[in-house]
Coordinates of C-alpha atoms in Angstrom, one line a residue:
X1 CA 97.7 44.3 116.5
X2 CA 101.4 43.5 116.1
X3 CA 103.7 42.0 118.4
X4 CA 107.4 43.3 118.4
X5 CA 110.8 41.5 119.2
X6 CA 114.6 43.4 119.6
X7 CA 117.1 40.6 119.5
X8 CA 120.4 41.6 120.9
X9 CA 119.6 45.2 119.6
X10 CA 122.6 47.5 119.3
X11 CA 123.8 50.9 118.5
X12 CA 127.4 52.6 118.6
X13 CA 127.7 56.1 117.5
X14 CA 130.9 55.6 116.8
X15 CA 133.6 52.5 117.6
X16 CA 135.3 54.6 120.4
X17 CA 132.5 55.4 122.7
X18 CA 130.1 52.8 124.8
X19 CA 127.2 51.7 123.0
X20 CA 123.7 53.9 123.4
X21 CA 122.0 50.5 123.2
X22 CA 123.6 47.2 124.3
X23 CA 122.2 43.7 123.2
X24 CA 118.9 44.8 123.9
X25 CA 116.7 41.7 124.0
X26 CA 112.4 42.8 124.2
X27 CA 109.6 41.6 123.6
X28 CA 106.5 44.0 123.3
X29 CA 103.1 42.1 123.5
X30 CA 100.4 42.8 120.5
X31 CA 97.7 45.5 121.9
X32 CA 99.7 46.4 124.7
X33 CA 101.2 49.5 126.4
X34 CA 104.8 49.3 126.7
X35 CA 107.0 51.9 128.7
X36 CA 110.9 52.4 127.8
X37 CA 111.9 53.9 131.1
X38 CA 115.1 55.0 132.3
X39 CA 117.3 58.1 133.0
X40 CA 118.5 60.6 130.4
X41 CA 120.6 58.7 127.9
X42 CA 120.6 55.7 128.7
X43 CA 119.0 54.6 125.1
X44 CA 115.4 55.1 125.2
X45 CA 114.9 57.3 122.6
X46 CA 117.3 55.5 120.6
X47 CA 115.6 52.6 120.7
X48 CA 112.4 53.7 119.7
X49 CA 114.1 55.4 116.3
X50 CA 115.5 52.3 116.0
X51 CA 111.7 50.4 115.9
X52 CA 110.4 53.6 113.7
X53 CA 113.5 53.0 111.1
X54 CA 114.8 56.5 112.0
X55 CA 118.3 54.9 113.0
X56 CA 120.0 51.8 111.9
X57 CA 120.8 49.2 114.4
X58 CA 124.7 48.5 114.5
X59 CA 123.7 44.9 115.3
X60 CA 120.7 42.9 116.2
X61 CA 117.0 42.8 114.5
X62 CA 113.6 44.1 114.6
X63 CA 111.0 41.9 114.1
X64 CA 107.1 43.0 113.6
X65 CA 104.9 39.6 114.3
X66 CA 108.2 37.3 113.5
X67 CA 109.4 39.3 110.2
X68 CA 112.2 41.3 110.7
X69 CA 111.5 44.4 109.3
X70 CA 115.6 46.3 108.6
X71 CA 115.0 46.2 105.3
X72 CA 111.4 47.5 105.2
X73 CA 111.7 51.3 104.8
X74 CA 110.3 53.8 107.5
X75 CA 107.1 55.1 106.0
X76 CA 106.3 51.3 105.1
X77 CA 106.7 49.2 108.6
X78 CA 103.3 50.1 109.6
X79 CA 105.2 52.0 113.0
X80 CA 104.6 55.8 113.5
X81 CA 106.1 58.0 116.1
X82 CA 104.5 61.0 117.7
X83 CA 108.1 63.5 118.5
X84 CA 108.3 65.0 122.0
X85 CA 108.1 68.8 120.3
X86 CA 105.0 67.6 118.5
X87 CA 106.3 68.9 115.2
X88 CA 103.5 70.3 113.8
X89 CA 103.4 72.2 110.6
X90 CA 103.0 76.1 111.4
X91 CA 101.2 77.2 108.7
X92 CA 98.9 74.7 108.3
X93 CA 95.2 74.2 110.0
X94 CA 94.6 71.4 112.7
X95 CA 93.2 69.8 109.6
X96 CA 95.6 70.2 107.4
X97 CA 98.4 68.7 110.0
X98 CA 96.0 65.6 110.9
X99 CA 95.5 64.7 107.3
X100 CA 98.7 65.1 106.2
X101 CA 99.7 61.5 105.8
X102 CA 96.4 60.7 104.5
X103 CA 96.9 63.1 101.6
X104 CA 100.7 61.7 101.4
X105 CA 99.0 58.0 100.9
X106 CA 96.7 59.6 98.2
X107 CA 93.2 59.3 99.9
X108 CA 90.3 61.5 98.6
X109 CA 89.7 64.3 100.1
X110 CA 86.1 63.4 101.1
X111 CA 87.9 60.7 102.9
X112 CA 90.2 62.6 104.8
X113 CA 88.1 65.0 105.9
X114 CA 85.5 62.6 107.5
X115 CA 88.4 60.8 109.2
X116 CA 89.8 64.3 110.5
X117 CA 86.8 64.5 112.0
X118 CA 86.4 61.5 113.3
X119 CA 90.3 61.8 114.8
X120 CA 88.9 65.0 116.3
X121 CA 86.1 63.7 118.3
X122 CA 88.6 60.8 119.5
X123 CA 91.0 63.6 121.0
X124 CA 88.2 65.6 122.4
X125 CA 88.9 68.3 119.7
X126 CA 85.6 69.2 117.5
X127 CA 85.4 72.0 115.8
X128 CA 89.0 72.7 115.6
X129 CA 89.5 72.0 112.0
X130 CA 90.3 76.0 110.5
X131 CA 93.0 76.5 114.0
X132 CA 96.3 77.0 113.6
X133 CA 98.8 75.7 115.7
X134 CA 100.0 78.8 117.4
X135 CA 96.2 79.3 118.2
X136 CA 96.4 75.7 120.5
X137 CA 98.1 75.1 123.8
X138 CA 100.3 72.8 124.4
X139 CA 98.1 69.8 125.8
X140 CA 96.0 70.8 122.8
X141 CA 99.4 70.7 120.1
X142 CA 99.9 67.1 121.7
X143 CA 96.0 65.9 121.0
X144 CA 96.2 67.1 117.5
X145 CA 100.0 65.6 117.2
X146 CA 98.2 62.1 118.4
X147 CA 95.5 62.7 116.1
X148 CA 97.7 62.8 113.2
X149 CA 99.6 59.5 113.9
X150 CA 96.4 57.5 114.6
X151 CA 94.9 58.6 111.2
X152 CA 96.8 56.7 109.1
X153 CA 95.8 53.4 111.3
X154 CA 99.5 52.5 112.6
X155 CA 100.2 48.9 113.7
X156 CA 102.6 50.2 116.2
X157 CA 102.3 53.5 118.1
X158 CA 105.6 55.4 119.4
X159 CA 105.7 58.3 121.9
X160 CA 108.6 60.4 122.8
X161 CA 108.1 61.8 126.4
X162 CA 104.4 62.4 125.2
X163 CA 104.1 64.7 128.2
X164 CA 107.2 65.9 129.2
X165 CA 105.8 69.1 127.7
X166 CA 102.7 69.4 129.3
X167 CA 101.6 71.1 133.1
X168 CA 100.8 68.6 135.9
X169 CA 97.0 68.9 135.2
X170 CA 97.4 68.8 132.1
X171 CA 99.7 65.3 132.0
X172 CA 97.1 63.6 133.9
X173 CA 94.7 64.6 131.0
X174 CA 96.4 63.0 128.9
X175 CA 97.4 60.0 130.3
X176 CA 93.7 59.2 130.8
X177 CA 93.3 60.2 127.4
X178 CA 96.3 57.9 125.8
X179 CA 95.7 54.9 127.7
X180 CA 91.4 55.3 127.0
X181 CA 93.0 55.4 123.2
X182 CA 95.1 52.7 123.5
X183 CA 92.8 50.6 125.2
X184 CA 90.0 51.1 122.9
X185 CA 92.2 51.0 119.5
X186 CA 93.6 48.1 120.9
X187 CA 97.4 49.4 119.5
X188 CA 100.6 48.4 120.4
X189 CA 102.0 51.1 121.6
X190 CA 105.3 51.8 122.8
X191 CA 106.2 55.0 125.0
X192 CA 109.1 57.3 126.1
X193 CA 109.8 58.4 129.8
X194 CA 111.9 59.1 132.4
X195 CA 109.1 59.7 135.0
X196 CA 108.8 56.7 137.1
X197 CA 105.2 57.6 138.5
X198 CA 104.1 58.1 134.5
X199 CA 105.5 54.6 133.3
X200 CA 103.7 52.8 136.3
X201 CA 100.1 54.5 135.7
X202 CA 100.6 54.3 131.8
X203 CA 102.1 51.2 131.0
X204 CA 100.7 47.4 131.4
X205 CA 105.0 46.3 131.4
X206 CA 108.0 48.7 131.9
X207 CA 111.5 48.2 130.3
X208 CA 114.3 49.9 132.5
X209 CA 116.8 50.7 131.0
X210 CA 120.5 51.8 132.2
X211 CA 123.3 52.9 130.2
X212 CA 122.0 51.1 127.4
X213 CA 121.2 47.7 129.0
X214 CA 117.9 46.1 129.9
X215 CA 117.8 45.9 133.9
X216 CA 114.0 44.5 134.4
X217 CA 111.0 44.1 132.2
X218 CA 108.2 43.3 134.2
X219 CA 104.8 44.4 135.6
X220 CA 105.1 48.1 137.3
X221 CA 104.3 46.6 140.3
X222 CA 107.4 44.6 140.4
X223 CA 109.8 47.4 140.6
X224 CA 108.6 48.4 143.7
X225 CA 107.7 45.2 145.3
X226 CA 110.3 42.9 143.7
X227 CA 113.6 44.9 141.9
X228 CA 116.3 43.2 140.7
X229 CA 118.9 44.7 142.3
X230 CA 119.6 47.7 144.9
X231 CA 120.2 50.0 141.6
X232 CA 116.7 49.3 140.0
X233 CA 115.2 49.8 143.6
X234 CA 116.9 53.3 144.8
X235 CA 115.8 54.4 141.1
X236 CA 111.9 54.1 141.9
X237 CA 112.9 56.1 145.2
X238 CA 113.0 55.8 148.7
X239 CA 113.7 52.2 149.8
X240 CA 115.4 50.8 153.1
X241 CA 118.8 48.8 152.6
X242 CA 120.1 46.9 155.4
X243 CA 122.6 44.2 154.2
X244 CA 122.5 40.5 156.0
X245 CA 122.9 37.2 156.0
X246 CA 119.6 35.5 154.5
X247 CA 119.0 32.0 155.7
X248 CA 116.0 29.9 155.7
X249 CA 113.4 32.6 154.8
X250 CA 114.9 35.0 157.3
X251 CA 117.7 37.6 157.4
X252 CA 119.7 38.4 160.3
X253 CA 121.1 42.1 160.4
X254 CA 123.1 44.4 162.5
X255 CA 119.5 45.4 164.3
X256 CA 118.0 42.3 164.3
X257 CA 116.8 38.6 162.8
X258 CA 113.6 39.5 160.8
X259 CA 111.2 36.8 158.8
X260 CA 111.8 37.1 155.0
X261 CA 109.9 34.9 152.8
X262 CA 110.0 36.8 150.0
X263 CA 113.4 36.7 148.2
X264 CA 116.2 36.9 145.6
X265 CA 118.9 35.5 147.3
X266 CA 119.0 31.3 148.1
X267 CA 121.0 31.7 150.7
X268 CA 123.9 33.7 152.2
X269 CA 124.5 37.6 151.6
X270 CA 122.1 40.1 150.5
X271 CA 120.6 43.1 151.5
X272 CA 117.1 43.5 153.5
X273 CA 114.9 46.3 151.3
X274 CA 111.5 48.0 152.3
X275 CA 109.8 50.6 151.6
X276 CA 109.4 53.4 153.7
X277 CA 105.8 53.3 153.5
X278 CA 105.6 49.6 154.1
X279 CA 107.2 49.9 158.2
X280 CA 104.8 50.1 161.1
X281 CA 105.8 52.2 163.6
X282 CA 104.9 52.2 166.9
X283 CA 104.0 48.8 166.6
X284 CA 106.2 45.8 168.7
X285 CA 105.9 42.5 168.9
X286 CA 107.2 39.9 165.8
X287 CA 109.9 41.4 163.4
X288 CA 110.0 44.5 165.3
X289 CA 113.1 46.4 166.7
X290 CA 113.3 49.6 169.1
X291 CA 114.9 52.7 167.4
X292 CA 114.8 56.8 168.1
X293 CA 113.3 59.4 166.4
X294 CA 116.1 61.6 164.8
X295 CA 113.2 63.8 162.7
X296 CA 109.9 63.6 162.0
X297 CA 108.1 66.1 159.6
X298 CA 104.4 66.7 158.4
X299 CA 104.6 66.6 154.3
X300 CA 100.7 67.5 153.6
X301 CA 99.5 64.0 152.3
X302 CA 102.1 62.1 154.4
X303 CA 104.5 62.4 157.4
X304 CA 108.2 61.2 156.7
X305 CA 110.1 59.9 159.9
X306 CA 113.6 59.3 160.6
X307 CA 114.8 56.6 162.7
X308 CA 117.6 55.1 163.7
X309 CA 118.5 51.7 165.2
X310 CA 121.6 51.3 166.3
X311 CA 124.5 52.8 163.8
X312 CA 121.5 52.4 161.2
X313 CA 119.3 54.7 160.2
X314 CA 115.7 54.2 158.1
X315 CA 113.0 56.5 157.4
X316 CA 109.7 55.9 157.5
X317 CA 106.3 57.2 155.6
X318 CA 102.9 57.1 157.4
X319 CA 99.8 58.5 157.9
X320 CA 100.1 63.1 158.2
X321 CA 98.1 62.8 162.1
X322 CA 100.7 60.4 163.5
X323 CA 103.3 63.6 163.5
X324 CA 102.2 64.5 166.6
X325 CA 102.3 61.6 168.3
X326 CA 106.1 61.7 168.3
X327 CA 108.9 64.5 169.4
X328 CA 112.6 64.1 168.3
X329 CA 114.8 61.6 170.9
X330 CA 111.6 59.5 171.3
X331 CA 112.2 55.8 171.8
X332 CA 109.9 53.6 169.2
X333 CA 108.7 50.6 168.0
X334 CA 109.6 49.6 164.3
X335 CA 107.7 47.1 162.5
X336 CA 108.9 45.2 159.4
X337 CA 106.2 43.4 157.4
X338 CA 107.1 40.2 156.5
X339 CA 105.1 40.6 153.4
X340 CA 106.6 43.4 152.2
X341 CA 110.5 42.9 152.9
X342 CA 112.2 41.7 149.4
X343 CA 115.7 40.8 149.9
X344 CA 118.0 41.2 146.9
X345 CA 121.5 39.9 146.1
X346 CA 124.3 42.6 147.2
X347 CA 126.0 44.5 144.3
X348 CA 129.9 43.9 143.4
X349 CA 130.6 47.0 145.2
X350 CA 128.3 45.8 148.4
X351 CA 129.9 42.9 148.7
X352 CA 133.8 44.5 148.6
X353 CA 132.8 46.9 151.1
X354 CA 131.3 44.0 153.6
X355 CA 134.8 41.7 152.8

């Protein structure tokens, strides 16, 4: 298992343009399953080519278990990195492809083969040494794809959007099946996404990144529960704002004074955020306020409410039955769990607008 450390990790395309990376400081734990998540180009994929030697950092370092490894060529850090197009070679068999960098590395063939078959049975693939790759489908071109980069017993595993490709049943096939890997291979591995839901079920930590920067590294739990800022918590969708004045473990808004232990801010301005899945509606007493129903629509597994309160409006997700408990210009009671109300410092921006 290998542990692995970016120190102020940088990368400019050219001396013009913004960095892809900026002073990207990480630190991936041995055996674990890390997730590089942000939106498109903001430096994910970057950085992993950076850890697999496939780019040169402008500045910063790399460091496998404390040795810095910039000087250690690609095919000799020990890191291997399964491409979002799978690259598989087209003429070869499934064998073939997963043996590949045994053969490179000079192993008998007796060897390879018994380890092909042993990769096989790993991905849930026997019996498909003779196939081509034009013969598989695409969750099965990703298995085979894995198979190959586990065969040569990498210290650190890389995957770029490793199923971006892939139908909806098919993804959540293969997330079973990469994190059952993982967890019994014990890897560091280091993944690819721009899928919120996919980095939260995958990973054990998640690094977001924007525009090159680290925002948050933390448990996935804490970008929902605890973000960092008002960015980081619109980006994992569907969160109440409501800016205040936060004073002795309570904010007090332009609908109301609501108990908030759970916070960001000492003191002073920042902005109430909740979930919409965390209010209680029809429910009065402490940290509740009355509001109207503007909309309220069944979504299947869920029904999504809008409410406003004053000049604010929230929206609300509950249970798919309470729909029709409701009509549109209905007066109701809006409850705001204490334990679920995080209040974050306002942004620059917030704060000019209030002043």
């Amino acid at each position: 298992m290998t542990q692995v450390t970016l120190t102020g990790l940088t990368k400019r395309f050219d001396e013009k343009s913004n960095p892809a990376v900026d002073q990207l400081d990480l630190e991936i734990e041995s055996g674990k399953l890390t997730a590089l998540l942000g939106p498109s180009g903001c430096g994910k994929t970057t950085t992993m080519k950076m850890i697999a030697g496939l780019l040169r950092p402008t500045s910063g370092d790399i460091s496998f278990d404390g040795e810095s490894i910039l000087s250690i060529a690609p095919e000799d850090r020990g890191a291997v990195m399964v491409f979002q197009n799978y690259l598989l070679f087209p003429y070869m068999s499934v064998a073939d492809n997963i043996g590949f960098g045994l053969k490179m590395r000079k192993v008998s063939r007796q060897e390879i083969r018994s380890r092909v078959r042993d990769m096989l049975d790993l991905v849930q693939l026997p019996g498909f040494e003779d196939r081509k790759p034009r013969q598989l489908s695409g969750g099965q071109q990703q298995r085979i794809a894995l198979a190959r980069a586990l065969i040569v017993q990498p210290n650190v595993l890389l995957l770029d959007e490793p199923l971006s490709n892939l139908d909806a049943h098919l993804r959540d096939e293969m997330r079973e099946l990469i994190r059952r890997i993982q967890t019994e291979m014990g890897i560091t591995t280091v993944f690819v996404t721009h899928d919120q839901e996919e980095a939260v079920v995958l990973a054990d930590k998640i690094a977001l990144l924007f525009d090159g920067r680290l925002q948050q590294f933390d448990l996935p739990n804490a970008f929902f529960e605890t973000p960092n800022t008002t960015a980081i918590a619109k980006f994992f969708g569907g969160t109440n704002f409501i800016p205040g004045d936060y004073r002795d473990g309570a904010i007090t808004t332009a609908i109301g004074r609501f108990r908030a232990p759970k916070s960001s801010v000492a003191h002073g301005d920042g902005v109430l955020s909740i979930r919409p899945e965390a209010l209680e509606l029809g429910i009065g007493g402490d940290n509740s306020v009355r509001g109207t129903v503007l909309s309220h629509v069944y979504v299947g597994r869920y029904a999504r409410f809008r409410v406003s309160i004053g000049d604010t409006e929230i929206e609300a997700i509950t249970d798919p039955g309470r729909v029709k408990e409701f009509d549109d210009g209905d007066g109701i009671s809006v409850r705001f769990d204490p334990a679920k109300i995080w209040v974050i410092a306002p942004s620059p921006t917030e704060q000019q607008d209030d002043g």
